[in-house]
Coordinates of C-alpha atoms in Angstrom, one line a residue:
Chain A
X1 CA 95.9 99.7 -53.0
X2 CA 93.2 102.3 -52.3
X3 CA 94.0 105.8 -51.0
X4 CA 92.3 104.9 -47.8
X5 CA 94.8 102.1 -47.2
X6 CA 97.6 104.6 -47.5
X7 CA 96.3 106.9 -44.8
X8 CA 97.9 105.1 -41.9
X9 CA 101.3 105.1 -43.6
X10 CA 101.1 108.9 -44.0
X11 CA 100.4 109.2 -40.3
X12 CA 103.2 106.7 -39.4
X13 CA 105.7 108.2 -41.8
X14 CA 107.3 110.9 -39.5
X15 CA 107.7 108.4 -36.6
X16 CA 109.1 105.8 -38.9
X17 CA 111.6 108.2 -40.4
X18 CA 112.9 109.3 -37.0
X19 CA 113.1 105.6 -35.9
X20 CA 115.1 104.7 -39.0
X21 CA 117.5 107.5 -38.3
X22 CA 118.0 107.0 -34.6
X23 CA 117.4 103.2 -34.3
X24 CA 117.5 101.1 -37.5
X25 CA 120.5 102.7 -39.1
X26 CA 122.7 102.6 -36.0
X27 CA 121.6 99.0 -35.4
X28 CA 122.5 98.1 -39.0
X29 CA 126.0 99.6 -38.3
X30 CA 126.3 97.4 -35.3
X31 CA 125.4 94.4 -37.4
X32 CA 127.9 95.4 -40.0
X33 CA 130.7 95.8 -37.4
X34 CA 129.9 92.4 -36.0
X35 CA 130.9 90.6 -39.2
X36 CA 133.9 92.7 -40.2
X37 CA 137.3 93.5 -38.9
X38 CA 138.6 97.0 -39.0
X39 CA 142.0 98.5 -39.1
X40 CA 141.7 102.2 -38.8
X41 CA 138.0 102.5 -38.3
X42 CA 137.3 103.1 -42.0
X43 CA 138.6 100.0 -43.8
X44 CA 136.6 96.9 -43.1
X45 CA 137.3 93.2 -43.9
X46 CA 134.7 90.5 -43.9
X47 CA 135.3 88.0 -41.1
X48 CA 132.0 86.1 -40.9
X49 CA 131.1 84.7 -37.5
X50 CA 134.6 85.0 -36.0
X51 CA 133.7 87.7 -33.5
X52 CA 130.6 85.8 -32.4
X53 CA 132.7 82.8 -31.8
X54 CA 135.3 84.8 -29.8
X55 CA 132.6 86.5 -27.7
X56 CA 130.6 83.3 -27.0
X57 CA 133.8 81.5 -26.0
X58 CA 135.0 84.3 -23.7
X59 CA 134.7 83.7 -20.0
X60 CA 134.5 87.4 -19.2
X61 CA 131.4 87.7 -21.4
X62 CA 129.6 84.9 -19.7
X63 CA 130.5 86.1 -16.2
X64 CA 129.4 89.6 -17.0
X65 CA 126.2 88.1 -18.5
X66 CA 125.6 86.1 -15.3
X67 CA 126.2 89.1 -13.1
X68 CA 123.8 91.2 -15.1
X69 CA 121.2 88.5 -15.0
X70 CA 121.7 88.1 -11.2
X71 CA 121.4 91.8 -10.7
X72 CA 118.2 92.0 -12.7
X73 CA 116.7 89.1 -10.8
X74 CA 117.5 90.8 -7.5
X75 CA 116.1 94.1 -8.7
X76 CA 112.8 92.5 -9.7
X77 CA 112.6 90.5 -6.5
X78 CA 112.9 93.6 -4.4
X79 CA 111.2 96.3 -6.5
X80 CA 108.1 94.5 -7.8
X81 CA 106.7 93.3 -4.4
X82 CA 107.7 96.5 -2.7
X83 CA 106.1 98.6 -5.5
X84 CA 102.8 96.7 -5.3
X85 CA 102.7 96.9 -1.5
X86 CA 103.3 100.7 -1.5
X87 CA 100.8 101.2 -4.3
X88 CA 98.1 99.3 -2.3
X89 CA 98.8 101.4 0.8
X90 CA 98.7 104.8 -0.9
X91 CA 95.5 106.8 -0.3
X92 CA 93.2 106.6 -3.4
X93 CA 92.7 110.4 -3.7
X94 CA 93.1 113.7 -2.0
X95 CA 95.9 116.1 -1.3
X96 CA 98.0 113.5 0.6
X97 CA 98.0 111.3 -2.5
X98 CA 99.2 114.2 -4.6
X99 CA 102.1 114.9 -2.2
X100 CA 103.1 111.3 -2.1
X101 CA 103.1 111.1 -5.9
X102 CA 105.3 114.1 -6.2
X103 CA 107.8 112.8 -3.6
X104 CA 107.7 109.3 -5.1
X105 CA 108.5 110.6 -8.6
X106 CA 111.6 112.7 -7.5
X107 CA 114.1 109.8 -7.6
X108 CA 112.8 108.9 -11.1
X109 CA 114.0 112.3 -12.4
X110 CA 117.4 112.1 -10.9
X111 CA 120.0 112.0 -13.7
X112 CA 122.0 108.7 -13.8
X113 CA 125.2 110.5 -12.9
X114 CA 123.6 112.2 -9.9
X115 CA 122.2 108.9 -8.6
X116 CA 125.6 107.3 -8.9
X117 CA 127.4 110.2 -7.3
X118 CA 124.8 110.4 -4.4
X119 CA 125.2 106.7 -3.6
X120 CA 128.9 106.9 -3.9
X121 CA 129.0 109.6 -1.3
X122 CA 126.5 107.9 0.9
X123 CA 128.7 104.8 1.0
X124 CA 132.0 106.6 1.4
X125 CA 133.6 105.7 4.7
X126 CA 133.9 108.7 7.0
X127 CA 131.6 111.1 5.2
X128 CA 128.6 108.9 4.1
X129 CA 125.3 108.3 5.8
X130 CA 125.3 104.5 5.1
X131 CA 128.8 104.0 6.4
X132 CA 127.9 106.2 9.3
X133 CA 124.8 104.2 10.1
X134 CA 126.8 100.9 9.8
X135 CA 129.3 102.5 12.2
X136 CA 126.6 103.1 14.8
X137 CA 125.8 99.4 14.8
X138 CA 129.5 98.6 15.1
X139 CA 129.8 97.3 11.5
X140 CA 132.3 98.4 9.0
X141 CA 131.0 99.5 5.6
X142 CA 133.6 97.9 3.5
X143 CA 133.3 98.7 -0.2
X144 CA 136.0 96.1 -0.9
X145 CA 133.5 93.4 0.1
X146 CA 131.5 92.3 -3.0
X147 CA 128.4 91.5 -0.8
X148 CA 128.4 95.1 0.6
X149 CA 128.9 96.5 -2.9
X150 CA 126.1 94.5 -4.4
X151 CA 123.8 95.5 -1.5
X152 CA 124.7 99.1 -2.1
X153 CA 123.9 98.9 -5.8
X154 CA 120.6 97.1 -5.1
X155 CA 119.6 99.7 -2.6
X156 CA 120.5 102.4 -5.1
X157 CA 118.4 100.8 -7.8
X158 CA 115.5 100.3 -5.5
X159 CA 115.7 103.9 -4.4
X160 CA 115.8 105.1 -8.0
X161 CA 113.2 102.9 -9.7
X162 CA 110.8 101.3 -7.2
X163 CA 108.6 104.4 -7.7
X164 CA 108.1 103.5 -11.3
X165 CA 106.5 100.2 -10.2
X166 CA 104.5 102.1 -7.6
X167 CA 103.2 104.7 -10.0
X168 CA 102.2 102.1 -12.7
X169 CA 100.5 99.8 -10.1
X170 CA 98.7 102.9 -8.6
X171 CA 97.4 103.8 -12.0
X172 CA 96.2 100.2 -12.5
X173 CA 94.5 100.1 -9.1
X174 CA 92.6 103.4 -9.8
X175 CA 91.2 101.8 -12.9
X176 CA 89.4 99.1 -10.9
X177 CA 85.6 100.0 -10.7
X178 CA 84.3 100.4 -7.2
X179 CA 81.6 97.8 -7.9
X180 CA 84.3 95.1 -7.6
X181 CA 85.1 96.2 -4.0
X182 CA 81.4 96.5 -3.1
X183 CA 80.8 92.9 -4.3
X184 CA 83.8 91.7 -2.3
X185 CA 82.4 93.5 0.8
X186 CA 79.1 91.8 0.4
X187 CA 80.8 88.5 0.1
X188 CA 82.8 89.3 3.2
X189 CA 86.1 88.7 1.4
X190 CA 89.3 89.1 3.4
X191 CA 91.8 91.8 2.3
X192 CA 94.0 89.0 1.0
X193 CA 91.2 87.5 -1.0
X194 CA 90.5 91.0 -2.5
X195 CA 94.1 91.3 -3.4
X196 CA 94.4 87.8 -4.8
X197 CA 91.2 87.7 -6.8
X198 CA 90.4 91.3 -7.7
X199 CA 93.5 93.5 -7.5
X200 CA 96.2 91.2 -8.7
X201 CA 94.4 90.0 -11.8
X202 CA 93.5 93.6 -12.7
X203 CA 97.2 94.6 -12.2
X204 CA 98.5 91.9 -14.5
X205 CA 98.9 94.2 -17.5
X206 CA 100.6 97.1 -15.7
X207 CA 102.8 94.7 -13.8
X208 CA 104.0 93.0 -17.0
X209 CA 104.9 96.5 -18.3
X210 CA 106.6 97.4 -15.1
X211 CA 108.6 94.1 -15.0
X212 CA 109.6 94.4 -18.7
X213 CA 110.8 98.0 -18.3
X214 CA 112.7 97.2 -15.0
X215 CA 114.2 94.0 -16.4
X216 CA 115.5 95.6 -19.6
X217 CA 116.8 98.8 -17.9
X218 CA 118.5 97.0 -15.0
X219 CA 120.0 94.4 -17.3
X220 CA 122.0 97.1 -19.0
X221 CA 122.7 99.3 -16.0
X222 CA 125.8 101.5 -16.7
X223 CA 126.6 104.9 -15.4
X224 CA 125.0 104.6 -12.0
X225 CA 126.8 101.4 -11.1
X226 CA 130.0 102.6 -12.7
X227 CA 130.2 105.8 -10.7
X228 CA 129.7 103.9 -7.5
X229 CA 132.0 101.0 -8.0
X230 CA 134.1 101.3 -11.3
X231 CA 133.1 97.7 -11.8
X232 CA 134.9 96.5 -8.7
X233 CA 136.1 95.2 -6.4
X234 CA 137.9 93.1 -8.9
X235 CA 135.3 92.5 -11.6
X236 CA 132.5 91.7 -9.1
X237 CA 130.2 94.6 -10.4
X238 CA 131.4 94.6 -14.1
X239 CA 128.1 94.2 -15.9
X240 CA 127.3 93.5 -19.5
X241 CA 127.1 97.1 -20.5
X242 CA 130.5 97.8 -18.9
X243 CA 132.0 94.9 -20.8
X244 CA 130.4 96.2 -24.0
X245 CA 131.5 99.8 -23.6
X246 CA 135.0 98.7 -22.6
X247 CA 135.3 96.6 -25.8
X248 CA 133.6 98.9 -28.3
X249 CA 134.7 102.4 -27.3
X250 CA 137.7 102.1 -25.0
X251 CA 139.6 99.3 -26.7
X252 CA 137.9 100.5 -29.9
X253 CA 137.2 96.9 -30.8
X254 CA 134.2 97.5 -33.0
X255 CA 133.9 94.0 -34.3
X256 CA 133.8 92.2 -30.9
X257 CA 131.7 95.0 -29.4
X258 CA 129.3 94.7 -32.4
X259 CA 129.0 90.9 -31.9
X260 CA 128.3 91.4 -28.2
X261 CA 125.7 94.1 -29.0
X262 CA 123.9 91.8 -31.5
X263 CA 123.9 88.9 -29.0
X264 CA 122.4 91.3 -26.5
X265 CA 119.8 92.4 -29.1
X266 CA 118.8 88.8 -29.6
X267 CA 118.2 88.5 -25.8
X268 CA 116.1 91.7 -25.9
X269 CA 114.1 90.3 -28.8
X270 CA 113.4 87.0 -27.0
X271 CA 112.5 88.5 -23.7
X272 CA 110.3 91.2 -25.3
X273 CA 108.5 88.6 -27.4
X274 CA 107.8 86.4 -24.4
X275 CA 106.2 89.4 -22.6
X276 CA 104.3 90.4 -25.7
X277 CA 102.8 86.9 -26.0
X278 CA 101.9 87.0 -22.3
X279 CA 100.1 90.3 -22.7
X280 CA 98.3 89.7 -26.0
X281 CA 96.1 86.6 -25.4
X282 CA 94.7 88.3 -22.3
X283 CA 93.5 91.3 -24.3
X284 CA 92.0 89.0 -26.9
X285 CA 90.0 87.3 -24.1
X286 CA 88.7 90.6 -22.8
X287 CA 87.7 92.0 -26.2
Chain B
X1 CA 88.1 100.4 -0.9
X2 CA 88.9 101.1 2.8
X3 CA 90.2 104.6 3.5
X4 CA 92.2 103.8 6.6
X5 CA 95.3 105.7 7.0
X6 CA 98.4 103.6 6.4
X7 CA 101.8 104.4 7.8
X8 CA 103.6 102.3 5.1
X9 CA 103.8 105.0 2.4
X10 CA 104.8 107.6 5.0
X11 CA 107.7 105.5 6.1
X12 CA 108.6 104.6 2.6
X13 CA 108.6 108.2 1.3
X14 CA 110.6 109.3 4.4
X15 CA 113.3 106.6 3.5
X16 CA 113.2 107.7 -0.1
X17 CA 113.7 111.4 0.9
X18 CA 116.6 110.7 3.3
X19 CA 119.3 110.6 0.6
X20 CA 117.8 113.6 -1.0
X21 CA 117.9 115.5 2.3
X22 CA 121.4 114.4 2.8
X23 CA 122.4 115.7 -0.7
X24 CA 120.7 119.1 0.0
X25 CA 122.4 119.4 3.4
X26 CA 125.8 118.6 1.8
X27 CA 125.3 121.3 -0.8
X28 CA 125.1 123.9 1.9
X29 CA 128.1 122.6 3.8
X30 CA 131.7 123.4 3.4
X31 CA 134.1 120.6 2.4
X32 CA 135.8 120.9 5.8
X33 CA 132.5 120.1 7.5
X34 CA 131.7 117.2 5.2
X35 CA 135.1 115.8 5.7
X36 CA 134.8 116.2 9.5
X37 CA 132.1 114.5 11.6
X38 CA 128.7 113.4 10.4
X39 CA 126.4 116.3 10.9
X40 CA 122.7 116.2 10.1
X41 CA 122.3 119.9 9.2
X42 CA 124.9 122.4 8.0
X43 CA 126.5 124.0 11.1
X44 CA 128.5 126.3 8.9
X45 CA 125.8 127.3 6.4
X46 CA 127.2 128.5 3.0
X47 CA 125.9 129.4 -0.4
X48 CA 129.4 129.3 -1.7
X49 CA 128.8 126.0 -3.7
X50 CA 125.9 127.4 -5.6
X51 CA 127.7 130.7 -6.1
X52 CA 130.6 128.8 -7.7
X53 CA 128.3 127.1 -10.1
X54 CA 126.3 130.2 -11.1
X55 CA 129.6 132.1 -11.4
X56 CA 131.1 129.7 -13.9
X57 CA 129.9 129.6 -17.5
X58 CA 131.0 126.0 -18.1
X59 CA 128.8 124.9 -15.1
X60 CA 125.6 126.8 -15.7
X61 CA 125.7 126.2 -19.4
X62 CA 125.7 122.5 -18.6
X63 CA 122.2 122.9 -17.4
X64 CA 121.1 125.0 -20.3
X65 CA 122.6 122.5 -22.8
X66 CA 120.8 119.6 -21.1
X67 CA 117.5 121.5 -21.1
X68 CA 117.9 122.4 -24.8
X69 CA 118.5 118.9 -26.1
X70 CA 115.8 117.4 -23.8
X71 CA 113.2 119.9 -25.0
X72 CA 114.2 119.2 -28.6
X73 CA 113.8 115.5 -28.0
X74 CA 110.4 115.9 -26.3
X75 CA 109.1 118.0 -29.1
X76 CA 110.3 115.6 -31.8
X77 CA 109.2 112.5 -29.9
X78 CA 105.7 113.6 -29.0
X79 CA 105.3 115.4 -32.4
X80 CA 105.9 112.3 -34.5
X81 CA 104.3 109.9 -32.0
X82 CA 101.0 111.7 -32.0
X83 CA 99.9 110.9 -35.6
X84 CA 101.6 107.4 -35.4
X85 CA 99.6 106.6 -32.2
X86 CA 96.5 107.8 -33.9
X87 CA 97.2 105.4 -36.8
X88 CA 97.7 102.5 -34.5
X89 CA 94.6 103.3 -32.6
X90 CA 92.1 104.0 -35.4
X91 CA 93.4 102.1 -38.5
X92 CA 93.8 98.4 -39.2
X93 CA 96.7 97.8 -41.5
X94 CA 98.9 95.0 -42.6
X95 CA 101.7 94.3 -40.2
X96 CA 100.3 96.6 -37.5
X97 CA 101.1 94.3 -34.6
X98 CA 104.5 93.4 -35.9
X99 CA 105.3 97.1 -36.3
X100 CA 104.1 97.9 -32.8
X101 CA 106.3 95.1 -31.4
X102 CA 109.3 96.2 -33.4
X103 CA 108.9 99.8 -32.0
X104 CA 108.7 98.5 -28.4
X105 CA 111.8 96.4 -29.0
X106 CA 113.8 99.6 -29.7
X107 CA 112.6 101.0 -26.4
X108 CA 114.1 98.0 -24.7
X109 CA 117.6 98.4 -26.3
X110 CA 120.2 100.0 -24.1
X111 CA 122.1 103.1 -25.2
X112 CA 125.3 101.1 -24.8
X113 CA 124.5 99.0 -27.8
X114 CA 124.1 101.9 -30.2
X115 CA 126.9 104.1 -28.8
X116 CA 129.7 103.2 -31.2
X117 CA 127.6 103.7 -34.4
X118 CA 126.1 107.0 -33.1
X119 CA 129.6 108.3 -32.5
X120 CA 130.7 107.3 -35.9
X121 CA 127.6 108.5 -37.7
X122 CA 127.5 111.9 -36.0
X123 CA 131.3 112.4 -36.5
X124 CA 130.9 111.7 -40.2
X125 CA 128.1 114.2 -40.4
X126 CA 130.0 116.8 -38.5
X127 CA 127.3 116.8 -35.9
X128 CA 129.3 115.9 -32.8
X129 CA 128.8 118.5 -30.0
X130 CA 125.4 119.7 -31.3
X131 CA 122.2 119.6 -29.3
X132 CA 120.2 118.1 -32.1
X133 CA 122.6 115.1 -32.3
X134 CA 121.7 114.1 -28.7
X135 CA 118.0 114.9 -29.3
X136 CA 117.9 112.5 -32.3
X137 CA 119.9 109.8 -30.5
X138 CA 117.5 109.8 -27.6
X139 CA 114.6 109.3 -30.0
X140 CA 115.1 105.6 -30.4
X141 CA 113.8 105.0 -26.9
X142 CA 111.5 107.9 -26.5
X143 CA 109.5 107.7 -29.8
X144 CA 108.2 104.1 -29.1
X145 CA 107.5 105.1 -25.5
X146 CA 105.4 108.1 -26.6
X147 CA 103.5 106.1 -29.2
X148 CA 102.8 103.5 -26.6
X149 CA 101.4 105.9 -24.0
X150 CA 99.5 108.1 -26.5
X151 CA 97.9 105.1 -28.2
X152 CA 96.3 104.1 -25.0
X153 CA 94.9 107.5 -24.4
X154 CA 93.6 107.9 -28.0
X155 CA 92.0 104.5 -27.8
X156 CA 90.0 105.6 -24.8
X157 CA 88.4 108.4 -26.9
X158 CA 85.3 107.0 -28.6
X159 CA 85.5 106.6 -32.4
X160 CA 82.2 108.4 -32.8
X161 CA 84.1 111.6 -32.0
X162 CA 86.1 111.2 -35.2
X163 CA 82.9 110.6 -37.2
X164 CA 81.0 113.6 -35.9
X165 CA 84.1 115.9 -36.4
X166 CA 84.2 114.7 -40.0
X167 CA 80.5 115.5 -40.4
X168 CA 81.0 118.9 -38.9
X169 CA 83.5 119.6 -41.7
X170 CA 86.8 119.3 -39.8
X171 CA 89.8 118.3 -41.9
X172 CA 92.4 116.1 -40.3
X173 CA 94.6 119.0 -39.0
X174 CA 91.5 120.8 -37.6
X175 CA 90.3 117.6 -36.0
X176 CA 93.7 116.9 -34.4
X177 CA 94.2 120.5 -33.1
X178 CA 90.7 121.4 -32.1
X179 CA 89.2 118.1 -31.0
X180 CA 91.6 115.2 -30.4
X181 CA 94.5 117.1 -28.7
X182 CA 92.3 118.9 -26.1
X183 CA 90.7 115.5 -25.4
X184 CA 93.9 113.7 -24.7
X185 CA 95.8 116.6 -23.2
X186 CA 96.6 114.5 -20.0
X187 CA 98.0 111.8 -22.2
X188 CA 100.3 114.3 -24.0
X189 CA 101.4 115.6 -20.6
X190 CA 102.2 112.0 -19.4
X191 CA 104.0 111.2 -22.7
X192 CA 106.0 114.4 -22.5
X193 CA 106.8 113.8 -18.9
X194 CA 108.2 110.3 -19.5
X195 CA 110.2 111.5 -22.6
X196 CA 111.6 114.3 -20.6
X197 CA 112.5 111.9 -17.8
X198 CA 114.3 109.3 -19.9
X199 CA 116.2 111.9 -21.9
X200 CA 117.1 114.0 -18.8
X201 CA 118.6 111.1 -16.9
X202 CA 120.4 109.4 -19.8
X203 CA 124.1 109.9 -19.5
X204 CA 126.1 107.7 -21.9
X205 CA 125.0 109.0 -25.2
X206 CA 124.6 112.6 -24.0
X207 CA 128.2 112.6 -22.7
X208 CA 129.8 110.8 -25.6
X209 CA 128.2 112.9 -28.4
X210 CA 129.2 116.2 -26.9
X211 CA 132.5 117.9 -26.2
X212 CA 132.2 121.6 -25.3
X213 CA 129.3 123.6 -26.8
X214 CA 126.6 121.1 -26.0
X215 CA 128.1 119.4 -23.0
X216 CA 125.3 118.5 -20.4
X217 CA 125.8 119.0 -16.7
X218 CA 126.3 115.3 -16.2
X219 CA 129.4 115.5 -18.4
X220 CA 130.7 118.6 -16.6
X221 CA 130.2 116.8 -13.3
X222 CA 132.1 113.7 -14.5
X223 CA 135.0 115.9 -15.5
X224 CA 135.0 117.8 -12.2
X225 CA 134.7 114.6 -10.2
X226 CA 137.9 113.4 -12.0
X227 CA 139.9 116.6 -11.5
X228 CA 138.7 117.7 -8.0
X229 CA 137.8 114.4 -6.4
X230 CA 137.6 116.2 -3.1
X231 CA 135.0 118.9 -3.9
X232 CA 132.0 116.9 -2.6
X233 CA 130.2 120.1 -1.6
X234 CA 130.2 121.6 -5.1
X235 CA 129.2 118.3 -6.7
X236 CA 126.4 118.0 -4.3
X237 CA 125.1 121.5 -5.2
X238 CA 125.4 120.5 -8.8
X239 CA 123.4 117.4 -8.1
X240 CA 120.6 119.3 -6.3
X241 CA 120.4 121.6 -9.3
X242 CA 120.2 118.5 -11.5
X243 CA 117.1 117.4 -9.5
X244 CA 115.3 120.7 -9.7
X245 CA 113.9 120.7 -13.3
X246 CA 112.4 117.3 -12.7
X247 CA 110.7 118.4 -9.5
X248 CA 109.2 121.4 -11.2
X249 CA 107.9 119.1 -14.0
X250 CA 106.4 116.6 -11.5
X251 CA 104.5 119.3 -9.8
X252 CA 102.9 120.3 -13.1
X253 CA 101.9 116.8 -14.2
X254 CA 101.2 115.2 -10.8
X255 CA 97.4 114.9 -11.5
X256 CA 97.9 112.9 -14.6
X257 CA 100.9 110.7 -13.6
X258 CA 98.7 108.1 -12.0
X259 CA 97.0 107.5 -15.3
X260 CA 100.3 106.5 -16.9
X261 CA 100.3 103.5 -19.2
X262 CA 96.9 102.4 -19.9
X263 CA 97.2 99.8 -22.6
X264 CA 95.4 100.7 -25.8
X265 CA 94.0 98.7 -28.6
X266 CA 97.0 97.2 -30.3
X267 CA 98.4 95.2 -27.4

């Protein structure tokens, strides 16, 4: 190996060191927990795939999994079209654009606990804005109704995160050269044709990034939802992360929690890989 | 592109700001007013909620603690990501794409997965309740993100720049500090912004790894919400203060935010 070949490794070393400390080692611990049983947290006995069998045959796990998947699907169905629409309607430049961007970004920087707290208060009967509004229309805002609770969580997530989709799409739109629009004008293309044949294909990459980030983050939503609903009514909003935290740190069942975490890691790997392969050939084609 | 004024963003932003307005209004109300009828501005205007927070060391130190570990995390994340992003952008090496993908995968992991080992590791090291523990824990999602953003920005700088700097006699450190960093300053601002954001809003790890000395405001709020479930006014004031650092930061980086994640060379 020549010294030139070693240069990138010197440059990568600090980042890899930090990632080993904060990512690889904890992940290895999780993998270790998942195949051991523990008595007092410091003596471990090899149990093989037992925890995996118990997790995969648990109804609670599959229901929590289904709820998380359903929540993510709804989040994407609402936030992606809305985000694209708002990004298309934002002014391309000027002071108004700057004000919009600042205001759009505010929810993104709201701490999880603040978001949860805010929406809990908004939906509290008697003092909240949402329950008050429902009252005006003669409806009762019943937080014991799973449909109402899901709608509240969805509204909360859309409030918190749609701006990320907007900002990414807005950045993607600004990168489209004016010549494309001029050509479209000459051809007399309708706004829909411009969107379908110029803007949407150019947004493909940023959209894939936005979808991947929103999918992964909503799939493991924790604090925000927990503050609003405590997982209820019943278990109707107990998502995968609640199940995982409940098992690993509250029941202190490291083995079962570990197996759950590794299964989740497998899901992340599969989904990320799918997106990666969707993104890559496109770049190859352009290069 | 047509420049017609569109009402859609105006309506959307107004809807987005309604809960924020509601929060700010509640923070200037008394609990009696909040518990009474719905009012759209404080009839009984009070600074009492803010005074209570600034008068209590536990509360205001919550903000200081959060700012400390977030700043530590931003410095570490951007600091180690910069040379790594440069390597991804400028060098071809074996396993480059696999490595980039592995890094991205860590960004996609949820804190819930790594919570139990973090608690055990930092307890064993005697690092529970230190700012650096939280800052390191937050690296697993922020370092990949920073590399990802910076790689795109570095790849948009022509390679010829590296060559001419070498001919002009710049060493690597000189090249980085005098030429590359000024060129990609917007990229560094965007990367720092997103690292700040994801570290600032993260709750689970920050709360679990701290007890007293490094407890962030989110942890203090959770405790208070448990003990004084009724003090909506004070929790609202605390929430408003939780939004402020983010707002200040957005105003600084607003010009660059729209250039976010351009995808670089690797992907």
